[in-house]
Amino acid sequence: MDFQSFPIPEFRSPTFLIVGQGIAGTLLAYFLLKAKQNIIVIDNHHKNSSSKAAAGIINPITGRKYVKSWRVDELLPFAKQTYQELEQLLSIKCYHERNVIRTMSNAKELNDWTLRTLEQGYAKYISDEVDLGNYKNKTTPAFGYGEVLQGAQVDLPLIIHQYRNLLKKENLLIEEAFDFEQLTFNNNIQYKNLNPDIIIFCEGAKMKENPFFNYLPIQGDKGEALIIKIPDANFEKMLKQQIFIVPLDNGHGAFSKPTMPDLYWVGTTYERNYSDDLPSEKGLKYLTDHLEYLLKIPFEVVQHLAAVRPTVRDRRPFLGLHPQFPQLAIFNGLGTKGASLGPFWAKHLADFLINGTPLDEEVDIQRFGNS
């Protein structure tokens, strides 16, 4: 599949103006173009975007109680289909199926896991028969292990980079920060020389600075992660033992496997109170201390990443129209599960904007009332 599979409509002032090209804005642009809509994307290439620092983990079983991720039965197959479509469109490999090895530190955790394996609806996601692979002799043994099936790692930075190139090629990208002073409301909405029907804000944690949507209860959590090199480790699955170790087939960010093999993403930290979005010595120490305990083999820190995630108190995304200005919409709040949540809800919002398909009440911003 190439971009000609999605014919670009003859240019006119866009029907939809998308602000932000993280994974939310990228996926929304994809589905709107697939539906042959006129769009323009505005993005200033924010280097500390959480999408660019994320490992893109899809983990069907989460939390200390080992529960299924919210609506995973419908979200997971749709995400897989979407990323495989993007692989064809962009001529990349971005979707990597990987099981997750979960460690247990005591008998209660192991018993809780075993009970989950017997629960209806969990069999396709949980196994008590664990194959540690190369982790067996290269990591400090845990009290017990479980294995999560149907996990995946999605190369979000690669998708964003390649889709950005595509948008630039088709003259659908304005590389600048959105200036709210240039936004006016008369009979129609106007932004500089553009007259879009609807502006959709996909700004991630920067939503706090948005004068129209900052009433929504978004919480910024700062996270830090490392890209490390572990020579000849050959880990194929993801390992969760307080921190994640995630193999990177294509590298990450500026690094690529052909020039620097044996790369792994390691993270992450969670910090609610922060003064910036930059890597810190505290975050580096936290992650390296865990690695030094966990790994029996040497590792090298290649890159230290930091970003602020857009998280929501009820752990549900933000979709919908502004209560006073229906020409303004939002797609945000994907948080740490953006790789799994993003495709389904981007398509859901696109259907709402194009066809008026009702929004799911669980994600509609109307659940928070008016500003």
GROMACS .gro file of C-alpha atoms in nm:
model
  371
    1MET     CA    1   0.000   0.000   0.000
    2ASP     CA    2   0.126   0.348  -0.076
    3PHE     CA    3  -0.014   0.689  -0.004
    4GLN     CA    4  -0.202   0.690  -0.331
    5SER     CA    5  -0.434   0.439  -0.164
    6PHE     CA    6  -0.567   0.739   0.029
    7PRO     CA    7  -0.626   1.004  -0.239
    8ILE     CA    8  -0.556   1.353  -0.110
    9PRO     CA    9  -0.854   1.579  -0.183
   10GLU     CA   10  -0.784   1.886  -0.391
   11PHE     CA   11  -0.654   2.149  -0.150
   12ARG     CA   12  -0.892   2.396  -0.001
   13SER     CA   13  -0.916   2.540   0.346
   14PRO     CA   14  -0.914   2.226   0.559
   15THR     CA   15  -1.227   2.075   0.703
   16PHE     CA   16  -1.019   1.960   0.998
   17LEU     CA   17  -0.719   2.136   1.151
   18ILE     CA   18  -0.527   1.900   1.382
   19VAL     CA   19  -0.304   2.058   1.647
   20GLY     CA   20  -0.027   1.822   1.756
   21GLN     CA   21   0.136   1.526   1.586
   22GLY     CA   22   0.209   1.285   1.866
   23ILE     CA   23   0.053   0.944   1.837
   24ALA     CA   24  -0.298   1.086   1.897
   25GLY     CA   25  -0.271   1.347   1.621
   26THR     CA   26  -0.097   1.104   1.386
   27LEU     CA   27  -0.365   0.836   1.421
   28LEU     CA   28  -0.648   1.086   1.388
   29ALA     CA   29  -0.490   1.229   1.072
   30TYR     CA   30  -0.457   0.876   0.937
   31PHE     CA   31  -0.824   0.791   0.983
   32LEU     CA   32  -0.949   1.127   0.854
   33LEU     CA   33  -0.736   1.099   0.540
   34LYS     CA   34  -0.847   0.739   0.496
   35ALA     CA   35  -1.202   0.875   0.490
   36LYS     CA   36  -1.092   1.128   0.222
   37GLN     CA   37  -1.129   1.433   0.444
   38ASN     CA   38  -0.939   1.761   0.400
   39ILE     CA   39  -0.694   1.809   0.684
   40ILE     CA   40  -0.397   2.019   0.789
   41VAL     CA   41  -0.172   1.934   1.085
   42ILE     CA   42   0.009   2.198   1.293
   43ASP     CA   43   0.301   2.074   1.502
   44ASN     CA   44   0.625   2.231   1.621
   45HIS     CA   45   0.813   1.902   1.659
   46HIS     CA   46   0.816   1.910   2.041
   47LYS     CA   47   1.127   1.704   2.117
   48ASN     CA   48   1.010   1.590   2.461
   49SER     CA   49   0.673   1.461   2.343
   50SER     CA   50   0.572   1.159   2.549
   51SER     CA   51   0.498   0.966   2.227
   52LYS     CA   52   0.861   1.001   2.123
   53ALA     CA   53   0.991   0.871   2.457
   54ALA     CA   54   0.744   0.585   2.498
   55ALA     CA   55   0.822   0.220   2.437
   56GLY     CA   56   0.477   0.164   2.285
   57ILE     CA   57   0.396  -0.127   2.514
   58ILE     CA   58   0.070  -0.313   2.462
   59ASN     CA   59   0.009  -0.517   2.776
   60PRO     CA   60  -0.329  -0.694   2.796
   61ILE     CA   61  -0.292  -0.773   3.169
   62THR     CA   62  -0.203  -0.484   3.397
   63GLY     CA   63  -0.176  -0.378   3.758
   64ARG     CA   64  -0.100  -0.557   4.081
   65LYS     CA   65  -0.429  -0.746   4.062
   66TYR     CA   66  -0.352  -0.881   3.712
   67VAL     CA   67  -0.671  -0.759   3.550
   68LYS     CA   68  -0.750  -0.728   3.180
   69SER     CA   69  -0.682  -0.385   3.038
   70TRP     CA   70  -0.997  -0.181   2.984
   71ARG     CA   71  -1.188  -0.309   2.677
   72VAL     CA   72  -0.884  -0.501   2.559
   73ASP     CA   73  -1.096  -0.756   2.370
   74GLU     CA   74  -1.200  -0.493   2.116
   75LEU     CA   75  -0.904  -0.254   2.140
   76LEU     CA   76  -0.626  -0.508   2.085
   77PRO     CA   77  -0.734  -0.658   1.749
   78PHE     CA   78  -0.818  -0.311   1.616
   79ALA     CA   79  -0.477  -0.177   1.721
   80LYS     CA   80  -0.299  -0.467   1.554
   81GLN     CA   81  -0.493  -0.416   1.230
   82THR     CA   82  -0.424  -0.042   1.230
   83TYR     CA   83  -0.051  -0.074   1.288
   84GLN     CA   84  -0.023  -0.338   1.019
   85GLU     CA   85  -0.200  -0.100   0.779
   86LEU     CA   86   0.050   0.172   0.874
   87GLU     CA   87   0.336  -0.069   0.812
   88GLN     CA   88   0.216  -0.114   0.454
   89LEU     CA   89   0.142   0.253   0.402
   90LEU     CA   90   0.477   0.377   0.538
   91SER     CA   91   0.694   0.079   0.431
   92ILE     CA   92   0.813   0.019   0.787
   93LYS     CA   93   0.804  -0.250   1.054
   94CYS     CA   94   0.650  -0.100   1.367
   95TYR     CA   95   0.436  -0.371   1.529
   96HIS     CA   96   0.629  -0.637   1.718
   97GLU     CA   97   0.435  -0.911   1.893
   98ARG     CA   98   0.601  -0.986   2.227
   99ASN     CA   99   0.475  -1.170   2.532
  100VAL     CA  100   0.536  -1.012   2.871
  101ILE     CA  101   0.713  -1.199   3.150
  102ARG     CA  102   0.570  -1.086   3.486
  103THR     CA  103   0.769  -1.152   3.802
  104MET     CA  104   0.612  -1.232   4.139
  105SER     CA  105   0.790  -1.145   4.463
  106ASN     CA  106   0.593  -1.362   4.707
  107ALA     CA  107   0.350  -1.652   4.740
  108LYS     CA  108   0.040  -1.429   4.746
  109GLU     CA  109   0.124  -1.270   4.410
  110LEU     CA  110   0.190  -1.609   4.256
  111ASN     CA  111  -0.138  -1.745   4.397
  112ASP     CA  112  -0.331  -1.440   4.266
  113TRP     CA  113  -0.182  -1.501   3.922
  114THR     CA  114  -0.274  -1.868   3.929
  115LEU     CA  115  -0.632  -1.786   4.020
  116ARG     CA  116  -0.654  -1.543   3.726
  117THR     CA  117  -0.552  -1.819   3.486
  118LEU     CA  118  -0.869  -2.005   3.588
  119GLU     CA  119  -1.102  -1.708   3.545
  120GLN     CA  120  -1.335  -1.691   3.245
  121GLY     CA  121  -1.213  -1.461   2.967
  122TYR     CA  122  -0.849  -1.466   3.074
  123ALA     CA  123  -0.722  -1.784   2.909
  124LYS     CA  124  -0.616  -1.613   2.587
  125TYR     CA  125  -0.413  -1.352   2.775
  126ILE     CA  126  -0.258  -1.541   3.070
  127SER     CA  127  -0.039  -1.846   3.091
  128ASP     CA  128   0.109  -2.009   3.400
  129GLU     CA  129   0.352  -2.200   3.178
  130VAL     CA  130   0.641  -1.960   3.141
  131ASP     CA  131   0.929  -1.972   2.897
  132LEU     CA  132   1.192  -1.728   3.025
  133GLY     CA  133   1.414  -1.776   2.724
  134ASN     CA  134   1.743  -1.589   2.761
  135TYR     CA  135   1.622  -1.412   3.073
  136LYS     CA  136   1.669  -1.739   3.265
  137ASN     CA  137   2.044  -1.721   3.305
  138LYS     CA  138   2.098  -1.348   3.259
  139THR     CA  139   1.869  -1.201   3.523
  140THR     CA  140   1.835  -1.238   3.901
  141PRO     CA  141   1.571  -1.505   3.973
  142ALA     CA  142   1.233  -1.394   4.107
  143PHE     CA  143   1.007  -1.582   4.349
  144GLY     CA  144   0.783  -1.678   4.058
  145TYR     CA  145   0.681  -1.590   3.704
  146GLY     CA  146   0.377  -1.559   3.484
  147GLU     CA  147   0.351  -1.491   3.112
  148VAL     CA  148   0.114  -1.245   2.944
  149LEU     CA  149   0.009  -1.350   2.595
  150GLN     CA  150  -0.075  -1.123   2.299
  151GLY     CA  151   0.147  -0.841   2.416
  152ALA     CA  152   0.325  -0.617   2.166
  153GLN     CA  153   0.572  -0.332   2.131
  154VAL     CA  154   0.484  -0.058   1.886
  155ASP     CA  155   0.756   0.171   1.753
  156LEU     CA  156   0.569   0.496   1.808
  157PRO     CA  157   0.866   0.728   1.730
  158LEU     CA  158   0.913   0.556   1.394
  159ILE     CA  159   0.544   0.587   1.306
  160ILE     CA  160   0.539   0.955   1.400
  161HIS     CA  161   0.859   1.030   1.208
  162GLN     CA  162   0.752   0.851   0.890
  163TYR     CA  163   0.400   0.987   0.898
  164ARG     CA  164   0.541   1.337   0.945
  165ASN     CA  165   0.748   1.290   0.630
  166LEU     CA  166   0.435   1.182   0.446
  167LEU     CA  167   0.241   1.488   0.564
  168LYS     CA  168   0.526   1.717   0.459
  169LYS     CA  169   0.543   1.555   0.118
  170GLU     CA  170   0.174   1.619   0.064
  171ASN     CA  171   0.192   1.977   0.201
  172LEU     CA  172  -0.038   1.887   0.488
  173LEU     CA  173   0.192   1.997   0.771
  174ILE     CA  174   0.258   2.342   0.917
  175GLU     CA  175   0.569   2.329   1.133
  176GLU     CA  176   0.504   2.585   1.402
  177ALA     CA  177   0.347   2.619   1.745
  178PHE     CA  178  -0.026   2.691   1.752
  179ASP     CA  179  -0.088   3.058   1.841
  180PHE     CA  180  -0.417   3.102   2.026
  181GLU     CA  181  -0.399   3.479   1.967
  182GLN     CA  182  -0.454   3.409   1.598
  183LEU     CA  183  -0.777   3.216   1.656
  184THR     CA  184  -1.099   3.412   1.600
  185PHE     CA  185  -1.471   3.330   1.605
  186ASN     CA  186  -1.714   3.515   1.379
  187ASN     CA  187  -1.973   3.335   1.172
  188ASN     CA  188  -1.697   3.086   1.103
  189ILE     CA  189  -1.379   2.992   1.284
  190GLN     CA  190  -1.055   3.137   1.148
  191TYR     CA  191  -0.692   3.062   1.227
  192LYS     CA  192  -0.453   3.293   1.041
  193ASN     CA  193  -0.539   3.238   0.672
  194LEU     CA  194  -0.723   2.909   0.733
  195ASN     CA  195  -1.097   2.863   0.777
  196PRO     CA  196  -1.139   2.509   0.907
  197ASP     CA  197  -1.475   2.373   1.009
  198ILE     CA  198  -1.330   2.212   1.321
  199ILE     CA  199  -0.998   2.235   1.507
  200ILE     CA  200  -0.899   1.922   1.699
  201PHE     CA  201  -0.642   1.964   1.976
  202CYS     CA  202  -0.413   1.664   2.025
  203GLU     CA  203  -0.155   1.833   2.244
  204GLY     CA  204  -0.076   1.576   2.510
  205ALA     CA  205   0.033   1.724   2.842
  206LYS     CA  206   0.048   2.072   2.684
  207MET     CA  207  -0.331   2.073   2.708
  208LYS     CA  208  -0.280   2.245   3.044
  209GLU     CA  209  -0.183   2.557   2.846
  210ASN     CA  210  -0.490   2.539   2.620
  211PRO     CA  211  -0.732   2.816   2.728
  212PHE     CA  212  -1.034   2.624   2.594
  213PHE     CA  213  -0.972   2.278   2.736
  214ASN     CA  214  -0.760   2.334   3.046
  215TYR     CA  215  -1.073   2.295   3.259
  216LEU     CA  216  -1.055   1.921   3.201
  217PRO     CA  217  -0.888   1.723   3.483
  218ILE     CA  218  -0.566   1.622   3.311
  219GLN     CA  219  -0.272   1.516   3.526
  220GLY     CA  220   0.081   1.539   3.400
  221ASP     CA  221   0.304   1.253   3.513
  222LYS     CA  222   0.673   1.289   3.435
  223GLY     CA  223   0.836   0.968   3.324
  224GLU     CA  224   1.198   0.885   3.254
  225ALA     CA  225   1.337   0.595   3.055
  226LEU     CA  226   1.667   0.469   2.922
  227ILE     CA  227   1.783   0.322   2.595
  228ILE     CA  228   2.050   0.070   2.689
  229LYS     CA  229   2.273  -0.168   2.504
  230ILE     CA  230   2.306  -0.523   2.639
  231PRO     CA  231   2.552  -0.706   2.412
  232ASP     CA  232   2.444  -1.055   2.308
  233ALA     CA  233   2.152  -1.068   2.553
  234ASN     CA  234   1.910  -1.169   2.277
  235PHE     CA  235   1.602  -1.102   2.489
  236GLU     CA  236   1.290  -1.149   2.276
  237LYS     CA  237   1.010  -1.095   2.526
  238MET     CA  238   0.934  -0.799   2.751
  239LEU     CA  239   1.015  -0.835   3.119
  240LYS     CA  240   0.823  -0.657   3.396
  241GLN     CA  241   0.993  -0.654   3.737
  242GLN     CA  242   0.914  -0.310   3.883
  243ILE     CA  243   1.065  -0.169   3.565
  244PHE     CA  244   1.017  -0.286   3.206
  245ILE     CA  245   1.289  -0.420   2.979
  246VAL     CA  246   1.168  -0.401   2.619
  247PRO     CA  247   1.363  -0.519   2.313
  248LEU     CA  248   1.384  -0.264   2.031
  249ASP     CA  249   1.406  -0.427   1.689
  250ASN     CA  250   1.434  -0.096   1.505
  251GLY     CA  251   1.621   0.103   1.767
  252HIS     CA  252   1.458   0.414   1.908
  253GLY     CA  253   1.470   0.778   1.815
  254ALA     CA  254   1.807   0.854   1.658
  255PHE     CA  255   1.929   0.496   1.693
  256SER     CA  256   1.860   0.209   1.456
  257LYS     CA  257   1.938  -0.158   1.481
  258PRO     CA  258   2.164  -0.185   1.174
  259THR     CA  259   2.413   0.065   1.319
  260MET     CA  260   2.365  -0.012   1.689
  261PRO     CA  261   2.222  -0.356   1.770
  262ASP     CA  262   2.125  -0.501   2.109
  263LEU     CA  263   1.915  -0.201   2.214
  264TYR     CA  264   1.648  -0.212   2.486
  265TRP     CA  265   1.406   0.042   2.630
  266VAL     CA  266   1.402   0.047   3.010
  267GLY     CA  267   1.148   0.233   3.218
  268THR     CA  268   0.980   0.397   3.362
  269THR     CA  269   0.961   0.636   3.654
  270TYR     CA  270   0.648   0.819   3.771
  271GLU     CA  271   0.669   1.166   3.920
  272ARG     CA  272   0.362   1.379   3.986
  273ASN     CA  273   0.555   1.677   4.122
  274TYR     CA  274   0.810   1.801   3.871
  275SER     CA  275   0.961   2.131   3.763
  276ASP     CA  276   1.060   2.040   3.405
  277ASP     CA  277   1.040   1.766   3.145
  278LEU     CA  278   1.415   1.698   3.133
  279PRO     CA  279   1.611   1.385   3.230
  280SER     CA  280   1.726   1.392   3.592
  281GLU     CA  281   2.001   1.233   3.798
  282LYS     CA  282   1.734   1.095   4.029
  283GLY     CA  283   1.558   0.919   3.743
  284LEU     CA  284   1.885   0.783   3.606
  285LYS     CA  285   1.984   0.642   3.944
  286TYR     CA  286   1.645   0.481   3.999
  287LEU     CA  287   1.658   0.298   3.667
  288THR     CA  288   2.025   0.199   3.677
  289ASP     CA  289   1.994   0.073   4.037
  290HIS     CA  290   1.712  -0.157   3.929
  291LEU     CA  291   1.907  -0.273   3.626
  292GLU     CA  292   2.217  -0.348   3.830
  293TYR     CA  293   2.008  -0.565   4.060
  294LEU     CA  294   1.812  -0.733   3.783
  295LEU     CA  295   2.079  -0.801   3.520
  296LYS     CA  296   2.366  -1.044   3.569
  297ILE     CA  297   2.538  -0.917   3.254
  298PRO     CA  298   2.686  -0.575   3.165
  299PHE     CA  299   2.481  -0.298   3.007
  300GLU     CA  300   2.557   0.046   2.866
  301VAL     CA  301   2.331   0.350   2.887
  302VAL     CA  302   2.299   0.493   2.537
  303GLN     CA  303   2.026   0.754   2.584
  304HIS     CA  304   1.832   0.902   2.875
  305LEU     CA  305   1.475   1.013   2.792
  306ALA     CA  306   1.214   1.214   2.979
  307ALA     CA  307   0.864   1.335   2.900
  308VAL     CA  308   0.536   1.429   3.064
  309ARG     CA  309   0.246   1.194   2.999
  310PRO     CA  310  -0.112   1.322   2.969
  311THR     CA  311  -0.303   1.113   3.222
  312VAL     CA  312  -0.664   1.140   3.332
  313ARG     CA  313  -0.802   1.069   3.679
  314ASP     CA  314  -1.056   0.812   3.554
  315ARG     CA  315  -0.801   0.661   3.312
  316ARG     CA  316  -1.023   0.723   3.010
  317PRO     CA  317  -0.931   0.936   2.707
  318PHE     CA  318  -1.073   1.280   2.629
  319LEU     CA  319  -1.289   1.292   2.314
  320GLY     CA  320  -1.549   1.545   2.215
  321LEU     CA  321  -1.648   1.901   2.139
  322HIS     CA  322  -1.604   2.209   2.355
  323PRO     CA  323  -1.933   2.285   2.537
  324GLN     CA  324  -1.939   2.654   2.430
  325PHE     CA  325  -1.739   2.637   2.107
  326PRO     CA  326  -1.847   2.328   1.908
  327GLN     CA  327  -1.595   2.420   1.635
  328LEU     CA  328  -1.325   2.302   1.878
  329ALA     CA  329  -1.264   1.935   1.957
  330ILE     CA  330  -1.017   1.737   2.161
  331PHE     CA  331  -0.841   1.400   2.144
  332ASN     CA  332  -0.615   1.353   2.444
  333GLY     CA  333  -0.552   1.163   2.766
  334LEU     CA  334  -0.415   0.841   2.619
  335GLY     CA  335  -0.158   0.823   2.899
  336THR     CA  336   0.066   0.521   2.938
  337LYS     CA  337  -0.159   0.303   2.721
  338GLY     CA  338  -0.150   0.517   2.410
  339ALA     CA  339  -0.027   0.235   2.187
  340SER     CA  340  -0.334   0.023   2.262
  341LEU     CA  341  -0.595   0.298   2.313
  342GLY     CA  342  -0.495   0.528   2.027
  343PRO     CA  343  -0.615   0.345   1.714
  344PHE     CA  344  -0.964   0.251   1.834
  345TRP     CA  345  -1.047   0.591   1.980
  346ALA     CA  346  -0.894   0.786   1.690
  347LYS     CA  347  -1.126   0.597   1.455
  348HIS     CA  348  -1.416   0.652   1.697
  349LEU     CA  349  -1.356   1.029   1.699
  350ALA     CA  350  -1.315   1.038   1.321
  351ASP     CA  351  -1.653   0.864   1.281
  352PHE     CA  352  -1.810   1.117   1.517
  353LEU     CA  353  -1.662   1.417   1.336
  354ILE     CA  354  -1.748   1.292   0.986
  355ASN     CA  355  -2.074   1.105   1.033
  356GLY     CA  356  -2.208   1.222   1.367
  357THR     CA  357  -2.173   0.874   1.517
  358PRO     CA  358  -2.246   0.918   1.890
  359LEU     CA  359  -1.946   0.925   2.121
  360ASP     CA  360  -1.909   0.654   2.380
  361GLU     CA  361  -2.012   0.800   2.716
  362GLU     CA  362  -1.700   0.661   2.883
  363VAL     CA  363  -1.472   0.884   2.676
  364ASP     CA  364  -1.694   1.183   2.594
  365ILE     CA  365  -1.571   1.495   2.776
  366GLN     CA  366  -1.931   1.573   2.861
  367ARG     CA  367  -1.878   1.341   3.158
  368PHE     CA  368  -1.698   1.635   3.323
  369GLY     CA  369  -1.972   1.890   3.258
  370ASN     CA  370  -1.912   2.238   3.117
  371SER     CA  371  -1.606   2.455   3.167
   0.00000   0.00000   0.00000
